[in-house]
mmCIF file of C-alpha atoms in Angstrom:
data_model
loop_
_atom_site.group_PDB
_atom_site.id
_atom_site.type_symbol
_atom_site.label_atom_id
_atom_site.label_comp_id
_atom_site.label_asym_id
_atom_site.label_seq_id
_atom_site.Cartn_x
_atom_site.Cartn_y
_atom_site.Cartn_z
ATOM 1 C CA MET A 5 -178.622 52.165 -128.613
ATOM 2 C CA SER A 6 -179.844 49.281 -126.568
ATOM 3 C CA PRO A 7 -179.903 49.570 -122.699
ATOM 4 C CA SER A 8 -176.726 48.331 -120.945
ATOM 5 C CA LEU A 9 -177.323 45.965 -118.016
ATOM 6 C CA LEU A 10 -175.160 46.138 -114.654
ATOM 7 C CA MET A 11 -174.968 42.900 -112.387
ATOM 8 C CA ASP A 12 -174.763 43.399 -108.465
ATOM 9 C CA THR A 13 -172.845 40.659 -107.361
ATOM 10 C CA SER A 14 -172.526 42.239 -103.647
ATOM 11 C CA ASP A 15 -174.162 40.551 -100.823
ATOM 12 C CA ASP A 16 -178.449 41.824 -100.211
ATOM 13 C CA PHE A 17 -177.754 41.492 -96.900
ATOM 14 C CA VAL A 18 -174.421 41.351 -94.529
ATOM 15 C CA MET A 19 -174.369 40.393 -90.822
ATOM 16 C CA PRO A 20 -172.962 42.961 -88.772
ATOM 17 C CA THR A 21 -170.159 42.006 -86.782
ATOM 18 C CA PRO A 22 -170.562 42.094 -83.055
ATOM 19 C CA LYS A 23 -168.440 43.874 -80.809
ATOM 20 C CA ALA A 24 -166.139 42.792 -78.211
ATOM 21 C CA ILE A 25 -167.916 43.924 -74.968
ATOM 22 C CA PRO A 26 -164.881 44.658 -71.585
ATOM 23 C CA VAL A 27 -165.350 42.479 -68.878
ATOM 24 C CA GLN A 28 -165.551 44.665 -65.936
ATOM 25 C CA GLN A 29 -164.585 42.901 -62.936
ATOM 26 C CA SER A 30 -167.748 43.739 -60.595
ATOM 27 C CA GLN A 31 -166.741 44.718 -56.662
ATOM 28 C CA ARG A 32 -168.747 43.958 -53.851
ATOM 29 C CA THR A 33 -169.770 47.131 -52.588
ATOM 30 C CA LEU A 34 -171.482 47.831 -49.472
ATOM 31 C CA LEU A 35 -173.253 51.453 -49.149
ATOM 32 C CA LEU A 36 -173.715 53.226 -45.573
ATOM 33 C CA SER A 37 -176.966 55.115 -45.222
ATOM 34 C CA PRO A 38 -176.819 58.095 -42.322
ATOM 35 C CA PRO A 39 -180.686 58.421 -40.655
ATOM 36 C CA SER A 40 -182.021 61.192 -42.809
ATOM 37 C CA LEU A 41 -180.737 59.623 -46.317
ATOM 38 C CA SER A 42 -182.985 57.100 -45.504
ATOM 39 C CA SER A 43 -186.164 59.327 -44.686
ATOM 40 C CA HIS A 44 -185.482 60.833 -48.402
ATOM 41 C CA GLN A 45 -186.421 57.395 -50.487
ATOM 42 C CA GLU A 46 -186.734 59.299 -53.758
ATOM 43 C CA LYS A 47 -182.700 60.561 -52.868
ATOM 44 C CA LEU A 48 -181.980 57.027 -51.694
ATOM 45 C CA THR A 49 -183.572 55.569 -55.190
ATOM 46 C CA GLY A 50 -181.154 58.102 -56.704
ATOM 47 C CA VAL A 51 -178.073 57.112 -55.198
ATOM 48 C CA LEU A 52 -178.793 52.995 -55.967
ATOM 49 C CA GLN A 53 -179.163 53.251 -59.330
ATOM 50 C CA ALA A 54 -175.754 54.332 -59.891
ATOM 51 C CA PHE A 55 -174.549 50.796 -58.823
ATOM 52 C CA ASP A 56 -175.291 47.088 -59.534
ATOM 53 C CA ARG A 57 -177.535 45.840 -57.177
ATOM 54 C CA SER A 58 -176.605 42.581 -57.402
ATOM 55 C CA VAL A 59 -172.907 42.947 -56.176
ATOM 56 C CA THR A 60 -174.410 46.351 -53.819
ATOM 57 C CA ASP A 61 -175.843 46.120 -50.378
ATOM 58 C CA LEU A 62 -177.104 48.895 -48.221
ATOM 59 C CA GLN A 63 -177.117 49.200 -44.676
ATOM 60 C CA MET A 64 -178.296 51.930 -42.197
ATOM 61 C CA LEU A 65 -175.129 53.566 -40.206
ATOM 62 C CA ASP A 66 -177.086 54.033 -37.368
ATOM 63 C CA ARG A 67 -178.481 50.255 -36.833
ATOM 64 C CA LEU A 68 -175.207 49.610 -37.988
ATOM 65 C CA ALA A 69 -173.800 51.440 -34.915
ATOM 66 C CA ILE A 70 -175.882 50.594 -32.236
ATOM 67 C CA GLY A 71 -175.393 46.759 -32.731
ATOM 68 C CA LEU A 72 -178.965 45.627 -34.375
ATOM 69 C CA VAL A 73 -176.922 44.590 -38.206
ATOM 70 C CA SER A 74 -173.595 42.855 -38.328
ATOM 71 C CA LEU A 75 -171.375 42.450 -41.498
ATOM 72 C CA PRO A 76 -169.861 39.508 -42.928
ATOM 73 C CA PRO A 77 -165.848 39.560 -42.566
ATOM 74 C CA SER A 78 -163.407 40.616 -45.355
ATOM 75 C CA THR A 79 -166.423 41.210 -47.867
ATOM 76 C CA TYR A 80 -166.318 44.501 -49.661
ATOM 77 C CA ASP A 81 -163.649 45.792 -51.700
ATOM 78 C CA LEU A 82 -165.666 48.870 -51.204
ATOM 79 C CA ILE A 83 -167.714 50.532 -48.427
ATOM 80 C CA LEU A 84 -169.322 53.958 -49.405
ATOM 81 C CA ILE A 85 -170.322 56.322 -46.934
ATOM 82 C CA LEU A 86 -173.580 58.416 -48.387
ATOM 83 C CA THR A 87 -173.646 61.611 -47.551
ATOM 84 C CA ASP A 88 -176.835 63.014 -45.782
ATOM 85 C CA ALA A 89 -179.993 64.409 -47.228
ATOM 86 C CA ASP A 90 -178.518 68.241 -46.895
ATOM 87 C CA GLY A 91 -175.276 66.865 -48.654
ATOM 88 C CA GLY A 92 -173.278 67.171 -45.723
ATOM 89 C CA ARG A 93 -171.923 64.650 -43.595
ATOM 90 C CA ARG A 94 -172.528 65.460 -39.939
ATOM 91 C CA GLU A 95 -174.909 62.694 -38.952
ATOM 92 C CA SER A 96 -172.138 60.449 -40.231
ATOM 93 C CA GLN A 97 -169.370 61.762 -38.696
ATOM 94 C CA ALA A 98 -171.371 61.415 -35.284
ATOM 95 C CA LEU A 99 -171.865 57.804 -35.871
ATOM 96 C CA LEU A 100 -168.735 56.578 -36.617
ATOM 97 C CA SER A 101 -167.158 56.112 -33.850
ATOM 98 C CA ARG A 102 -163.411 53.507 -32.924
ATOM 99 C CA ALA A 103 -165.805 50.229 -32.402
ATOM 100 C CA ILE A 104 -167.524 51.027 -36.058
ATOM 101 C CA LEU A 105 -164.497 51.321 -37.949
ATOM 102 C CA SER A 106 -162.919 48.626 -36.478
ATOM 103 C CA VAL A 107 -166.466 46.455 -37.753
ATOM 104 C CA LEU A 108 -165.772 48.077 -40.817
ATOM 105 C CA VAL A 109 -161.822 47.359 -41.393
ATOM 106 C CA GLN A 110 -163.185 43.546 -40.544
ATOM 107 C CA ALA A 111 -165.520 43.965 -43.595
ATOM 108 C CA LEU A 112 -163.276 44.995 -45.781
ATOM 109 C CA LYS A 113 -161.019 42.783 -48.137
ATOM 110 C CA SER A 114 -157.359 43.244 -47.963
ATOM 111 C CA GLY A 115 -156.990 45.900 -50.587
ATOM 112 C CA GLY A 116 -160.506 47.154 -49.746
ATOM 113 C CA LYS A 117 -161.208 51.099 -49.616
ATOM 114 C CA LEU A 118 -163.475 53.178 -47.308
ATOM 115 C CA ARG A 119 -164.255 56.216 -48.955
ATOM 116 C CA SER A 120 -167.238 58.805 -48.566
ATOM 117 C CA GLN A 121 -169.565 59.698 -51.376
ATOM 118 C CA ASP A 122 -167.859 63.790 -51.067
ATOM 119 C CA GLY A 123 -164.763 62.299 -52.030
ATOM 120 C CA LEU A 124 -163.450 64.147 -48.144
ATOM 121 C CA LEU A 125 -163.213 61.321 -45.546
ATOM 122 C CA GLY A 126 -159.669 62.038 -44.531
ATOM 123 C CA GLU A 127 -158.658 64.529 -46.224
ATOM 124 C CA SER A 128 -158.462 66.738 -43.559
ATOM 125 C CA GLU A 129 -156.256 66.389 -39.740
ATOM 126 C CA GLY A 130 -158.974 65.420 -37.619
ATOM 127 C CA THR A 131 -160.533 62.930 -35.020
ATOM 128 C CA GLU A 132 -162.094 60.913 -37.341
ATOM 129 C CA LYS A 133 -158.974 60.407 -39.702
ATOM 130 C CA ASN A 134 -156.637 59.793 -35.861
ATOM 131 C CA GLU A 135 -159.418 57.527 -35.374
ATOM 132 C CA ALA A 136 -159.171 55.621 -38.939
ATOM 133 C CA ILE A 137 -155.612 54.497 -38.499
ATOM 134 C CA LEU A 138 -155.969 53.290 -35.337
ATOM 135 C CA ALA A 139 -158.139 50.926 -36.709
ATOM 136 C CA GLY A 140 -155.405 49.576 -39.585
ATOM 137 C CA LEU A 141 -156.193 52.048 -42.277
ATOM 138 C CA SER A 142 -153.577 53.511 -44.378
ATOM 139 C CA PHE A 143 -154.708 56.751 -46.109
ATOM 140 C CA GLU A 144 -154.168 57.508 -50.002
ATOM 141 C CA SER A 145 -155.148 61.343 -50.887
ATOM 142 C CA GLY A 146 -157.843 61.256 -53.425
ATOM 143 C CA VAL A 147 -158.700 57.291 -53.219
ATOM 144 C CA GLY A 148 -159.595 57.317 -49.409
ATOM 145 C CA PHE A 149 -158.623 54.764 -46.900
ATOM 146 C CA VAL A 150 -157.497 51.623 -47.966
ATOM 147 C CA LYS A 151 -156.989 48.268 -45.617
ATOM 148 C CA PRO A 152 -152.955 46.612 -46.132
ATOM 149 C CA ASP A 153 -152.664 43.728 -48.161
ATOM 150 C CA THR A 154 -150.938 41.523 -45.386
ATOM 151 C CA SER A 155 -151.297 38.423 -47.405
ATOM 152 C CA GLY A 156 -147.560 38.392 -48.261
ATOM 153 C CA TYR A 157 -146.349 38.924 -44.579
ATOM 154 C CA ALA A 158 -145.610 35.767 -42.953
ATOM 155 C CA ALA A 159 -145.098 35.675 -39.340
ATOM 156 C CA VAL A 160 -141.940 34.879 -37.691
ATOM 157 C CA PRO A 161 -141.777 32.811 -34.270
ATOM 158 C CA LEU A 162 -139.955 34.793 -31.244
ATOM 159 C CA LYS A 163 -137.891 32.639 -28.926
ATOM 160 C CA PHE A 164 -137.624 34.235 -25.111
ATOM 161 C CA GLY A 165 -135.908 32.485 -22.469
ATOM 162 C CA ARG A 166 -133.188 31.618 -24.698
ATOM 163 C CA LYS A 167 -129.821 33.190 -22.993
ATOM 164 C CA LYS A 168 -131.301 32.109 -19.469
ATOM 165 C CA ALA A 169 -131.815 28.644 -20.592
ATOM 166 C CA GLN A 170 -128.155 28.609 -21.523
ATOM 167 C CA ALA A 171 -126.745 30.386 -18.760
ATOM 168 C CA ALA A 172 -128.708 27.901 -16.327
ATOM 169 C CA GLY A 173 -127.085 24.741 -18.615
ATOM 170 C CA GLY A 174 -123.587 26.089 -18.459
ATOM 171 C CA PRO A 175 -121.295 28.438 -21.168
ATOM 172 C CA ASN A 176 -121.118 25.141 -23.209
ATOM 173 C CA GLN A 177 -124.702 23.935 -23.306
ATOM 174 C CA THR A 178 -125.590 23.085 -26.669
ATOM 175 C CA ASN A 179 -128.491 20.927 -28.203
ATOM 176 C CA GLY A 180 -126.559 18.219 -29.570
ATOM 177 C CA ASP A 181 -127.116 18.761 -33.253
ATOM 178 C CA GLN A 182 -125.353 22.483 -33.325
ATOM 179 C CA VAL A 183 -121.704 22.712 -34.358
ATOM 180 C CA SER A 184 -119.819 25.587 -33.695
ATOM 181 C CA VAL A 185 -118.149 26.233 -37.004
ATOM 182 C CA PRO A 186 -115.931 30.063 -37.824
ATOM 183 C CA LEU A 187 -116.920 32.039 -40.229
ATOM 184 C CA ASN A 188 -114.091 32.425 -42.244
ATOM 185 C CA GLY A 189 -112.820 28.413 -42.045
ATOM 186 C CA LYS A 190 -110.007 29.374 -39.580
ATOM 187 C CA ARG A 191 -109.881 28.201 -35.889
ATOM 188 C CA LYS A 192 -108.770 30.753 -33.213
ATOM 189 C CA SER A 193 -105.611 30.524 -32.030
ATOM 190 C CA VAL A 194 -105.534 29.801 -28.137
ATOM 191 C CA GLU A 195 -103.491 32.003 -26.537
ATOM 192 C CA GLU A 196 -100.579 30.814 -24.279
ATOM 193 C CA THR A 197 -99.617 32.529 -21.057
ATOM 194 C CA PRO A 198 -95.256 32.606 -21.609
ATOM 195 C CA LEU A 199 -93.887 30.945 -18.394
ATOM 196 C CA PRO A 200 -90.401 32.307 -17.014
ATOM 197 C CA PRO A 201 -87.907 30.205 -18.182
ATOM 198 C CA GLY A 202 -86.693 26.531 -16.789
ATOM 199 C CA VAL A 203 -90.602 26.821 -15.641
ATOM 200 C CA GLY A 204 -92.541 23.837 -16.546
ATOM 201 C CA PHE A 205 -90.320 21.954 -18.688
ATOM 202 C CA ASP A 206 -87.420 20.026 -19.691
ATOM 203 C CA ASP A 207 -85.000 21.842 -22.060
ATOM 204 C CA GLY A 208 -82.205 19.136 -22.064
ATOM 205 C CA VAL A 209 -79.909 20.968 -20.063
ATOM 206 C CA ASP A 210 -78.029 19.753 -16.911
ATOM 207 C CA SER A 211 -78.206 22.433 -14.470
ATOM 208 C CA ASP A 212 -78.058 20.514 -11.444
ATOM 209 C CA ASP A 213 -74.762 22.176 -10.489
ATOM 210 C CA ASP A 214 -76.952 25.131 -9.509
ATOM 211 C CA LEU A 215 -78.832 22.865 -6.800
ATOM 212 C CA ILE A 216 -77.059 21.873 -3.654
ATOM 213 C CA ASP A 217 -76.856 18.397 -2.591
ATOM 214 C CA GLU A 218 -77.730 17.344 0.271
ATOM 215 C CA ASP A 219 -75.468 14.129 0.748
ATOM 216 C CA GLU A 220 -72.432 16.718 0.772
ATOM 217 C CA LEU A 221 -73.394 18.794 3.393
ATOM 218 C CA MET A 222 -72.335 16.005 6.126
ATOM 219 C CA ALA A 223 -69.239 13.501 5.271
ATOM 220 C CA ASP A 224 -69.003 10.171 7.055
ATOM 221 C CA GLU A 225 -66.782 10.900 9.633
ATOM 222 C CA ASP A 226 -69.185 13.673 10.951
ATOM 223 C CA ALA A 227 -72.865 11.183 11.127
ATOM 224 C CA ARG A 228 -70.224 8.869 12.918
ATOM 225 C CA GLY A 229 -69.043 11.058 15.771
ATOM 226 C CA PRO A 230 -70.736 12.145 18.802
ATOM 227 C CA ILE A 231 -73.306 14.564 18.894
ATOM 228 C CA LYS A 232 -71.937 17.540 20.318
ATOM 229 C CA ILE A 233 -74.739 19.545 22.336
ATOM 230 C CA ARG A 234 -74.302 23.003 23.100
ATOM 231 C CA GLU A 235 -74.782 24.015 26.930
ATOM 232 C CA PHE A 236 -75.794 27.063 27.896
ATOM 233 C CA GLY A 237 -75.107 28.422 31.250
ATOM 234 C CA PHE A 238 -77.068 30.724 33.736
ATOM 235 C CA GLU A 239 -74.951 32.115 36.041
ATOM 236 C CA GLY A 240 -75.946 34.619 38.482
ATOM 237 C CA ILE A 241 -79.528 33.937 37.662
ATOM 238 C CA THR A 242 -81.310 32.435 40.551
ATOM 239 C CA MET A 243 -83.818 29.818 38.996
ATOM 240 C CA SER A 244 -87.514 29.628 41.173
ATOM 241 C CA SER A 245 -90.021 27.037 40.332
ATOM 242 C CA CYS A 246 -94.012 27.903 38.979
ATOM 243 C CA ARG A 247 -96.579 28.219 41.682
#
């Protein structure tokens, strides 16, 4: 029996299809190291390996507290306070004053976060949490402190003294462009004070009969006659001149 031949038509080499790598938006991060951690270089190096050094800055918390370094405003998406060399936060708690928190708030972007490496910053009530809130941060459990996003708010100007200016110029003072228009489209009717009948207007009725005509008080013969003056006699009274 003659051997059979099989032809393999598949390609000897197949180029692998590259997988899509998800692009993660890098966050600008600031690491704050307490003094005890900076003296343990091996521990500090281990912490830095978990972050992208191209977008991560490192500052000593004690140098920031005494003003030897300054932070750029509105730069960081995350400010992370590292734990002490022993794993606690005693040193960082002593250095986080209200002035330092105000500096950190200014360095955060809108919506940026401030939290500690152990995740316990602000989880318990106390001075540390109160000072952070007074500095302008809001607390979210499990997230940390967040700088509120105020980009969507617009300032509304307040005008004071407007009523005093109108009172000085009179009740009908306007700026020349304002027109008083009633909201319901109707003008307010003026209330008229009722007047007594026959006062203030002519009703068309001849009411002179009720009046006294001064021409009828004296007749013509009375006007032409002598004027009689009544004499008053003072009998039995002695008149004496004044001295």
